[in-house]
Amino acid sequence: MSGTSTRPGLMRGIGIGRGTAVGPVLRMPDPVPDPSDHPSALAPAEEQARATEALAATAAQLRERGQAAGGTAAEVLDALAMMAEDPALAADVQHRTEDGATAEFAIHAAMTTFRELLAGMGGYLGERAGDLDDVARRAIARLQGLPAPGIPESATPFVLVARDLAPADTATLDLDRVLALITTDGGPTSHTAILAREKGITAIVGASDAAGLMDGDLVLVDAENGTVERDPAQERIDLARQRTATLQAIRAASTGPGRLADGRAVPLLANIGSPESAREAAARGAEGVGLFRTEVLFLGAEKAPSVDEQAATYRDVFAQFPGQKVVVRVLDAGADKPLAFLTDQGEENPALGRRGLRALAAHEEVLRDQLTALATAAASSEAHVQVMAPMVSTAAEAKYFRDLAHELGIPVAGVMVEVPSCAIMADHVAANADFMSIGTNDLTQYVFAADRLLGTVSSFQDPWHPAVLRLIEQVGRAGAEHDVPVGICGEAAADPRLALVLVGLGATTLSMSSTSIADVRAELALRTFDEATELAALALGADSAESARAAVADRIASWPPPVL
Ligand code: PEP
Ligand code: MG
């Protein structure tokens, strides 16, 4: 829960991972707003000169950054610099300033036109269309004397403080420089949090008080306790480092497949979003994939990817898991992950809109192509490929998806249970699905009617709450009655103690960011199924998330301590 605690300089948020970090703060500039079309007070020639200077300086800055970074980044940034120097763009900007536009608006409007042109070309050029926005925002920031958008640069390591990060920013974080990440917005299941967990970045999200931190402030970030401390005393730093070292020792001692102390197997699977994260997951000992977020592959694409293009990527992922299960989620477009070719524009409440399976059913050709690509890739792979549908809300949708997947050659087709109606009707859903996988991130968001991306309501985004656990128990029971496996693929599975509770509620597999597998494996190995069931009953009987956590912690503390 966010808010200031009693210790001066202590801020609270939601910790991601269990790490600690100490370092100076560097703030990420707020996004540059789009300029408005008000007439210029300057002469057209002056506006033209401002625009030319801003574009040239942006190109130079991008090249400089590229040269400093080297490798692929240099090529990418050089391509962006060339966009800023494009003569056709310069001509368009000039026409607009001659017509009385400000340099800011001329650049914004010209870039928008070019963006649409590129997007219409499709393929590689189409995918680069979004880069033009980045170039435009940089040039506009320069014109307005604002800092360049994006992750700030520093020769020395720092703790990054931001309102939230775009997926692309999180994905390109330089882990040698960014010691930890603090966001003032976003909850534990925002995509920033998910990517931070995936990359093993120590992070605190939803720390609204961190908005008051300034560049250069020294902070101690403690992800396990969800705190950020300004100007920490040396003994606080030492204590935090010691705890991290003990946790690392426990983690290092745990290897092999997931199982409880009584030998009951609980396969530990990975949540992935790309071939790279698949490779990392395999290296970290994941026993397969419980959630492959395929939409992440196509976030910048203007057009639906072809069957062949998709099949090649899927083959690459499947090759990492011979003989193991890979559960592929078909495109979950909408809300914070809009896909140009699937998502309706202008929905007022996109989280409640035509998203997930609803969007796919409205564009069935996209769903058919994806299932065909998956079936083709699966046929030439040794992985056991299964598919599942996101945002299923009725048993009829479950049946629609299963029938289509079976028709197109994928024999195991399940549903994500992340909409409360699906959990409430789990017995009927189970009769129409080959498996169920509970998405605790969205399930919590919808149970509490609290946007999972919004820092001001992030305290509701807590899967320990019995309101969520009761639904999970219901799904677990329906799965057992229908002999349908019940997995968990939301971030709740990455919390070691909650993972135990989930097993006690009937989860048969757990899927999480692969960086969390070792911690969860270590915790499960300490307890029997009977103990997990007892913890689940305690959590279910609590009246709040806090008391559920406390009841479980107290019970665990009453058992003999683990022997290292
Ligand atoms: C979920 O909602 O719990 C889930 C796993 O899906 P995503 O986080 O991608 O929405
Ligand atoms: Mg979801």
XYZ file of C-alpha atoms and ligand atoms in Angstrom:
575
model
C 0.000 0.000 0.000
C 1.409 3.416 -0.798
C 1.719 6.216 1.717
C 4.339 7.674 4.034
C 5.277 5.617 7.065
C 6.286 6.992 10.465
C 10.072 6.765 9.874
C 11.118 10.115 8.350
C 12.142 9.750 4.714
C 10.472 6.328 4.374
C 8.098 5.803 1.459
C 6.019 2.763 0.711
C 5.038 1.080 -2.511
C 4.756 -2.449 -3.819
C 8.033 -4.305 -4.058
C 8.896 -6.418 -7.065
C 11.371 -9.174 -6.335
C 13.302 -9.430 -3.100
C 16.394 -7.355 -3.826
C 17.810 -4.223 -2.272
C 19.712 -1.377 -3.894
C 21.358 1.849 -2.765
C 22.156 4.756 -5.055
C 21.435 8.294 -6.187
C 18.099 9.126 -7.786
C 17.734 10.158 -11.408
C 14.250 11.160 -12.485
C 12.701 10.297 -15.809
C 11.202 13.418 -17.431
C 7.426 13.478 -17.781
C 6.169 12.909 -21.337
C 6.144 15.929 -23.643
C 2.516 16.892 -24.401
C 1.437 17.145 -28.062
C 1.660 20.785 -29.206
C -1.567 22.608 -30.043
C -2.252 24.257 -33.388
C -2.175 27.905 -32.320
C -0.879 30.481 -34.822
C 2.758 31.520 -34.387
C 3.669 34.943 -33.062
C 6.982 34.740 -34.944
C 7.743 35.261 -38.620
C 7.608 32.032 -40.705
C 11.362 32.247 -41.399
C 12.085 32.321 -37.664
C 9.859 29.307 -37.010
C 11.551 27.535 -39.917
C 14.983 28.237 -38.422
C 13.842 26.926 -35.015
C 12.517 23.719 -36.620
C 15.688 23.151 -38.650
C 17.883 23.624 -35.601
C 15.771 21.318 -33.426
C 15.734 18.516 -36.001
C 19.470 18.788 -36.668
C 20.268 18.822 -32.944
C 17.971 15.822 -32.365
C 19.763 13.878 -35.108
C 23.150 14.757 -33.651
C 22.071 13.788 -30.151
C 20.700 10.432 -31.326
C 23.946 9.641 -33.172
C 26.011 10.613 -30.166
C 23.947 8.302 -27.939
C 24.227 5.512 -30.506
C 28.000 5.834 -30.729
C 28.284 5.761 -26.944
C 26.135 2.619 -26.736
C 27.651 0.831 -29.771
C 26.347 -2.423 -31.292
C 22.728 -2.729 -32.374
C 21.755 0.389 -30.418
C 24.085 2.449 -32.639
C 22.335 1.155 -35.764
C 18.872 1.748 -34.326
C 19.690 5.283 -33.196
C 21.412 6.096 -36.491
C 18.211 5.061 -38.304
C 16.251 7.427 -36.027
C 18.725 10.248 -36.744
C 18.194 9.714 -40.457
C 14.458 10.110 -39.943
C 15.090 13.521 -38.320
C 17.219 14.532 -41.322
C 14.820 13.318 -44.008
C 14.559 16.005 -46.763
C 10.902 15.219 -47.510
C 10.116 15.794 -43.858
C 12.027 19.091 -43.894
C 10.021 20.226 -46.928
C 6.732 19.359 -45.234
C 7.773 21.228 -42.064
C 8.695 24.257 -44.186
C 5.268 24.318 -45.900
C 3.591 24.258 -42.539
C 5.695 27.070 -41.031
C 5.068 29.139 -44.190
C 1.350 28.643 -43.503
C 1.812 30.129 -39.996
C 2.365 27.027 -37.839
C 4.802 27.030 -34.924
C 7.937 24.912 -35.309
C 6.547 22.558 -32.650
C 3.254 21.998 -34.406
C 4.846 21.811 -37.885
C 7.155 19.000 -36.712
C 4.345 17.212 -34.889
C 1.978 17.391 -37.888
C 4.614 16.473 -40.478
C 5.746 13.479 -38.403
C 2.153 12.342 -37.995
C 1.666 12.394 -41.780
C 4.865 10.424 -42.322
C 3.962 8.022 -39.578
C 0.686 7.183 -41.282
C 2.462 6.808 -44.620
C 5.021 4.387 -43.198
C 2.377 2.468 -41.286
C 0.469 1.944 -44.537
C 3.543 0.349 -46.137
C 3.500 -2.485 -43.604
C 6.431 -4.869 -43.069
C 9.654 -3.552 -41.561
C 8.949 0.069 -42.507
C 5.488 -0.160 -41.000
C 6.950 -1.392 -37.749
C 9.279 1.625 -37.616
C 6.361 4.071 -37.844
C 6.183 4.487 -34.060
C 9.863 5.586 -34.023
C 8.841 8.817 -35.746
C 6.850 9.795 -32.664
C 9.974 9.384 -30.590
C 11.965 11.620 -32.959
C 9.172 14.238 -32.970
C 8.904 14.277 -29.176
C 12.646 14.763 -28.833
C 12.663 17.687 -31.261
C 9.616 19.281 -29.580
C 11.166 18.872 -26.121
C 14.264 20.671 -27.377
C 12.177 23.514 -28.812
C 10.400 23.934 -25.504
C 13.550 23.728 -23.407
C 12.346 20.488 -21.775
C 14.581 17.488 -21.048
C 14.625 14.814 -23.780
C 12.016 12.119 -23.118
C 13.001 8.577 -22.244
C 15.443 7.117 -19.772
C 17.951 9.742 -18.641
C 21.592 9.161 -19.391
C 24.301 8.883 -16.802
C 27.835 7.610 -16.790
C 27.372 6.297 -13.233
C 24.757 3.875 -11.833
C 21.502 5.363 -10.532
C 18.050 4.565 -9.157
C 15.500 5.490 -11.812
C 12.358 7.274 -10.615
C 9.514 7.579 -13.117
C 5.779 8.017 -13.196
C 5.626 4.784 -15.180
C 7.625 3.332 -18.034
C 6.544 2.489 -21.558
C 7.138 -1.225 -22.285
C 9.916 -0.223 -24.704
C 11.696 1.794 -21.997
C 11.608 -1.078 -19.527
C 12.739 -3.540 -22.149
C 15.806 -1.452 -23.040
C 16.899 -0.565 -19.499
C 20.649 -0.806 -19.126
C 20.989 -3.099 -16.134
C 24.592 -2.033 -15.539
C 23.420 1.518 -14.938
C 19.938 1.160 -13.444
C 20.370 -0.127 -9.887
C 16.635 -0.119 -9.164
C 13.419 1.279 -10.509
C 10.780 3.250 -8.598
C 7.463 4.209 -10.177
C 4.903 6.494 -8.619
C 2.076 4.953 -10.686
C 1.328 1.352 -11.561
C 0.499 -1.647 -9.440
C 2.219 -5.013 -8.943
C 0.710 -6.308 -12.162
C 1.322 -3.314 -14.404
C 3.395 -4.267 -17.372
C 6.306 -2.289 -15.941
C 6.206 -4.544 -12.885
C 5.973 -7.660 -15.028
C 8.911 -6.641 -17.203
C 10.925 -5.596 -14.124
C 10.307 -9.017 -12.614
C 11.180 -10.695 -15.894
C 14.485 -8.814 -16.088
C 15.219 -9.289 -12.387
C 15.268 -5.532 -11.720
C 14.744 -4.528 -8.094
C 11.658 -2.323 -8.272
C 9.043 -0.549 -6.205
C 5.849 0.378 -8.044
C 2.930 2.561 -6.983
C 5.110 4.560 -4.560
C 3.180 7.812 -4.935
C 5.310 9.663 -2.358
C 8.414 9.039 -4.461
C 7.157 11.873 -6.677
C 8.913 14.147 -4.160
C 12.361 12.594 -4.742
C 14.889 14.832 -6.481
C 17.862 14.052 -8.714
C 20.830 13.135 -6.536
C 18.856 12.066 -3.432
C 20.469 8.945 -1.944
C 17.897 6.164 -1.469
C 17.767 2.628 -0.116
C 15.314 0.538 -2.133
C 14.045 -2.574 -0.337
C 11.813 -4.581 -2.645
C 10.981 -7.312 -0.151
C 9.473 -4.797 2.259
C 8.232 -2.418 -0.448
C 10.055 0.596 0.976
C 12.179 3.459 -0.292
C 14.251 5.250 2.334
C 15.798 8.658 1.683
C 19.224 9.313 3.264
C 19.431 5.892 4.988
C 21.766 5.321 7.936
C 24.721 3.002 7.242
C 23.383 0.288 9.578
C 20.105 0.210 7.629
C 22.078 -0.323 4.425
C 24.151 -3.100 6.040
C 21.052 -4.842 7.368
C 19.344 -4.814 3.991
C 22.450 -6.171 2.260
C 22.743 -8.966 4.817
C 19.138 -10.030 4.272
C 19.601 -10.097 0.516
C 22.664 -12.316 0.939
C 20.713 -14.830 3.093
C 17.904 -14.956 0.562
C 20.382 -15.533 -2.228
C 21.895 -18.445 -0.297
C 18.462 -20.082 0.122
C 17.753 -19.562 -3.548
C 21.064 -20.992 -4.671
C 20.450 -24.134 -2.595
C 17.195 -24.949 -4.398
C 17.320 -26.804 -7.722
C 15.284 -29.337 -9.732
C 11.567 -29.570 -10.393
C 8.986 -27.917 -8.127
C 7.675 -30.183 -5.375
C 6.326 -29.995 -1.868
C 8.120 -31.464 1.147
C 5.941 -34.613 0.864
C 7.043 -35.147 -2.756
C 3.881 -33.875 -4.431
C 4.888 -32.322 -7.777
C 3.951 -28.707 -8.505
C 5.486 -27.905 -11.907
C 7.025 -24.432 -11.963
C 6.518 -22.856 -15.346
C 7.573 -19.532 -16.819
C 5.714 -16.499 -18.067
C 7.469 -15.290 -21.213
C 6.930 -12.733 -23.963
C 9.687 -13.351 -26.494
C 12.228 -15.923 -27.715
C 14.860 -14.181 -25.529
C 12.785 -14.545 -22.381
C 12.113 -18.177 -23.382
C 15.860 -18.803 -23.453
C 16.307 -17.118 -20.076
C 13.450 -19.163 -18.613
C 14.946 -22.426 -19.867
C 18.313 -21.422 -18.394
C 16.694 -20.687 -15.024
C 15.217 -24.171 -14.812
C 11.601 -23.498 -15.784
C 9.810 -26.800 -16.368
C 8.034 -25.346 -19.366
C 5.952 -22.274 -20.146
C 2.636 -21.571 -18.454
C 1.983 -18.267 -20.218
C 3.484 -17.104 -23.503
C 2.165 -13.548 -23.982
C 2.187 -13.509 -27.784
C 0.766 -9.999 -28.109
C 4.059 -8.617 -26.771
C 5.672 -9.735 -30.049
C 3.415 -7.525 -32.120
C 2.929 -4.381 -30.021
C 4.365 -2.043 -32.679
C 2.864 -3.838 -35.710
C 0.303 -1.942 -37.770
C -0.843 -5.055 -39.639
C -1.590 -8.582 -38.499
C 1.565 -10.707 -38.819
C 1.511 -13.422 -41.486
C 1.184 -17.116 -40.639
C 4.766 -17.804 -41.782
C 6.211 -14.891 -39.811
C 4.439 -16.073 -36.663
C 5.321 -19.742 -37.144
C 9.043 -18.885 -37.337
C 8.947 -17.041 -33.987
C 6.886 -19.759 -32.295
C 9.321 -22.435 -33.522
C 12.165 -20.499 -31.954
C 10.353 -20.459 -28.593
C 9.216 -24.103 -28.726
C 12.791 -25.222 -29.448
C 13.771 -24.113 -25.923
C 11.429 -26.630 -24.298
C 11.727 -30.080 -25.929
C 9.495 -32.603 -24.162
C 7.988 -29.870 -21.985
C 4.706 -28.033 -21.906
C 4.376 -24.638 -23.607
C 1.065 -22.860 -23.056
C 0.593 -20.167 -25.654
C -1.920 -17.441 -25.029
C -3.485 -16.166 -28.215
C -3.265 -12.411 -28.721
C -4.505 -10.519 -25.671
C -4.991 -7.137 -27.285
C -6.619 -4.142 -25.645
C -6.322 -1.713 -22.717
C -2.612 -1.136 -22.093
C -1.604 -3.494 -24.922
C -3.512 -2.217 -27.960
C -2.740 -3.850 -31.291
C -3.511 -1.631 -34.282
C -5.066 -4.518 -36.221
C -7.321 -5.776 -33.405
C -8.175 -3.004 -30.973
C -11.131 -0.663 -31.449
C -10.123 3.000 -31.308
C -11.636 5.423 -28.845
C -13.243 3.062 -26.325
C -13.912 5.043 -23.180
C -13.085 2.137 -20.853
C -10.774 -0.128 -22.850
C -10.184 -2.461 -19.868
C -13.906 -3.232 -20.087
C -14.053 -3.121 -23.854
C -13.716 -5.452 -26.794
C -10.404 -6.950 -25.707
C -8.806 -10.395 -25.483
C -10.946 -13.152 -26.951
C -13.731 -10.640 -27.653
C -11.479 -8.768 -30.091
C -10.245 -12.006 -31.659
C -13.765 -13.317 -32.172
C -14.607 -10.030 -33.916
C -11.585 -10.553 -36.216
C -11.746 -14.321 -36.484
C -9.325 -14.382 -39.433
C -6.554 -13.142 -37.083
C -7.356 -15.864 -34.551
C -7.486 -18.544 -37.248
C -4.122 -17.414 -38.631
C -2.541 -17.496 -35.208
C -3.882 -20.952 -34.357
C -2.755 -22.199 -37.774
C 0.736 -20.757 -37.221
C 0.876 -22.388 -33.779
C -0.297 -25.760 -35.091
C 2.308 -25.604 -37.889
C 5.127 -24.693 -35.496
C 4.002 -27.321 -32.972
C 3.988 -30.051 -35.640
C 7.735 -29.625 -36.206
C 8.639 -29.220 -32.547
C 9.150 -31.535 -29.597
C 7.369 -29.208 -27.152
C 3.872 -30.112 -25.926
C 2.063 -27.074 -27.219
C -1.244 -26.001 -25.718
C -3.232 -22.836 -26.354
C -5.385 -20.688 -24.132
C -7.720 -17.763 -24.635
C -7.506 -14.498 -22.657
C -10.416 -12.585 -21.090
C -12.955 -15.392 -21.393
C -16.157 -14.443 -19.591
C -18.632 -17.221 -20.409
C -18.753 -20.987 -20.886
C -19.965 -20.350 -24.458
C -16.755 -18.427 -25.221
C -14.713 -21.285 -23.746
C -16.514 -23.737 -26.057
C -16.095 -21.445 -29.088
C -12.339 -21.276 -28.501
C -11.874 -24.970 -27.782
C -13.842 -26.012 -30.865
C -11.861 -23.664 -33.114
C -8.475 -24.721 -31.701
C -9.339 -28.415 -32.077
C -10.577 -27.803 -35.642
C -7.278 -26.116 -36.534
C -5.150 -28.932 -35.139
C -4.353 -27.995 -31.547
C -5.684 -30.750 -29.292
C -5.362 -29.015 -25.903
C -7.176 -25.681 -25.564
C -7.953 -23.984 -22.288
C -9.090 -20.664 -20.935
C -7.708 -17.990 -18.702
C -9.890 -17.324 -15.713
C -9.406 -13.602 -15.146
C -12.912 -12.202 -15.436
C -15.017 -12.762 -12.295
C -17.965 -14.204 -14.284
C -15.674 -16.957 -15.549
C -14.609 -17.866 -12.005
C -18.179 -17.737 -10.706
C -19.299 -20.110 -13.485
C -16.141 -22.240 -13.259
C -18.058 -25.534 -13.160
C -19.674 -24.805 -16.540
C -16.476 -23.340 -17.939
C -14.539 -26.443 -16.843
C -16.941 -28.606 -18.855
C -15.912 -26.657 -21.974
C -12.167 -26.279 -21.496
C -9.206 -28.669 -21.523
C -7.631 -26.699 -18.675
C -8.082 -23.472 -16.761
C -5.352 -20.992 -15.912
C -6.133 -18.277 -13.411
C -4.868 -14.808 -14.324
C -4.753 -13.238 -10.876
C -3.655 -9.852 -12.237
C -6.832 -9.102 -14.137
C -8.991 -11.158 -11.788
C -7.936 -8.856 -8.921
C -8.425 -5.747 -11.060
C -11.973 -6.754 -11.949
C -12.960 -8.095 -8.528
C -12.069 -4.727 -6.992
C -13.013 -2.538 -9.968
C -9.565 -0.960 -9.533
C -7.430 -0.221 -12.580
C -4.267 -2.309 -12.267
C -2.230 0.471 -13.872
C -3.300 3.280 -11.585
C -1.061 4.115 -8.630
C -3.851 5.839 -6.684
C -5.840 2.584 -6.425
C -2.901 0.182 -6.307
C -3.650 -0.799 -2.708
C -6.672 -2.727 -4.022
C -4.487 -4.719 -6.384
C -3.675 -7.356 -3.823
C -4.264 -11.023 -4.674
C -3.936 -11.950 -0.996
C -7.408 -10.521 -0.470
C -9.898 -13.294 0.439
C -12.321 -11.840 -2.160
C -9.861 -13.064 -4.791
C -8.866 -16.219 -2.905
C -12.502 -17.334 -2.577
C -12.901 -17.219 -6.349
C -9.651 -19.112 -6.817
C -10.856 -21.775 -4.403
C -14.074 -22.090 -6.400
C -12.124 -22.566 -9.627
C -9.812 -25.082 -7.935
C -12.810 -27.066 -6.748
C -14.488 -27.017 -10.189
C -11.235 -28.169 -11.783
C -10.905 -31.090 -9.363
C -14.545 -32.127 -9.897
C -14.183 -32.094 -13.702
C -10.648 -33.470 -13.724
C -9.478 -30.293 -15.461
C -6.029 -28.972 -14.447
C -5.972 -25.528 -12.829
C -2.845 -23.417 -13.252
C -2.031 -19.970 -11.936
C -0.302 -17.615 -14.350
C -0.798 -14.235 -12.695
C 1.940 -12.597 -10.692
C 0.460 -14.020 -7.461
C 2.293 -17.256 -8.244
C 5.608 -15.398 -7.947
C 5.016 -14.572 -4.261
C 6.513 -17.604 -2.461
C 4.083 -17.694 0.476
C 1.061 -16.950 -1.664
C 2.223 -19.727 -4.002
C 1.808 -22.170 -1.093
C -1.689 -20.846 -0.427
C -2.588 -21.221 -4.120
C -1.480 -24.847 -4.100
C -3.666 -25.354 -1.045
C -6.571 -23.825 -2.978
C -6.226 -26.374 -5.774
C -3.605 -25.014 -8.186
C -1.826 -27.877 -9.937
C 0.867 -25.776 -11.676
C 2.329 -22.310 -11.065
C 3.612 -20.018 -13.786
C 5.599 -16.862 -13.115
C 8.445 -14.635 -14.290
C 11.362 -17.031 -14.447
C 13.392 -14.852 -12.051
C 10.961 -15.841 -9.270
C 11.100 -19.613 -9.824
C 14.020 -20.238 -7.457
C 12.349 -18.399 -4.557
C 9.043 -20.203 -5.055
C 10.747 -23.577 -5.464
C 12.620 -23.040 -2.182
C 9.437 -22.132 -0.287
C 7.367 -25.062 -1.646
C 10.092 -27.553 -0.740
C 9.676 -26.617 2.944
C 5.962 -27.530 3.249
C 3.652 -30.488 2.755
C 0.333 -30.447 0.923
C -1.519 -30.690 4.236
C 0.334 -27.619 5.460
C -0.457 -25.750 2.229
C -4.134 -26.651 2.669
C -4.040 -25.398 6.248
C -2.477 -22.091 5.152
C -5.092 -21.754 2.397
C -7.903 -22.209 4.920
C -6.379 -19.530 7.182
C -6.075 -17.056 4.308
C -9.594 -17.810 3.067
C -11.030 -17.184 6.520
C -9.391 -13.750 6.905
C -11.272 -10.484 6.417
C -8.615 -8.561 4.498
C -5.417 -9.020 2.516
C -3.352 -7.811 5.464
C -4.929 -10.266 7.894
C -4.605 -13.117 5.361
C -0.876 -12.391 5.052
C -0.513 -12.089 8.823
C -2.428 -15.323 9.529
C -0.218 -17.249 7.129
C 2.975 -15.609 8.445
C 2.016 -16.416 12.058
C 1.281 -20.050 11.253
C 4.544 -20.461 9.365
C 6.426 -18.824 12.254
C 4.878 -21.396 14.620
C 6.454 -24.261 12.639
C 10.111 -25.248 13.169
C 12.456 -22.987 11.138
C 13.939 -24.340 7.888
C 17.309 -26.051 8.079
C 19.709 -24.597 5.501
C -3.381 -11.938 -15.683
O -4.234 -11.113 -15.979
O -3.234 -12.391 -14.535
C -2.427 -12.420 -16.695
C -1.601 -13.399 -16.429
O -2.414 -11.812 -17.902
P -1.785 -10.349 -18.182
O -1.014 -9.951 -16.968
O -0.918 -10.475 -19.386
O -2.990 -9.524 -18.412
Mg -4.729 -10.741 -18.047
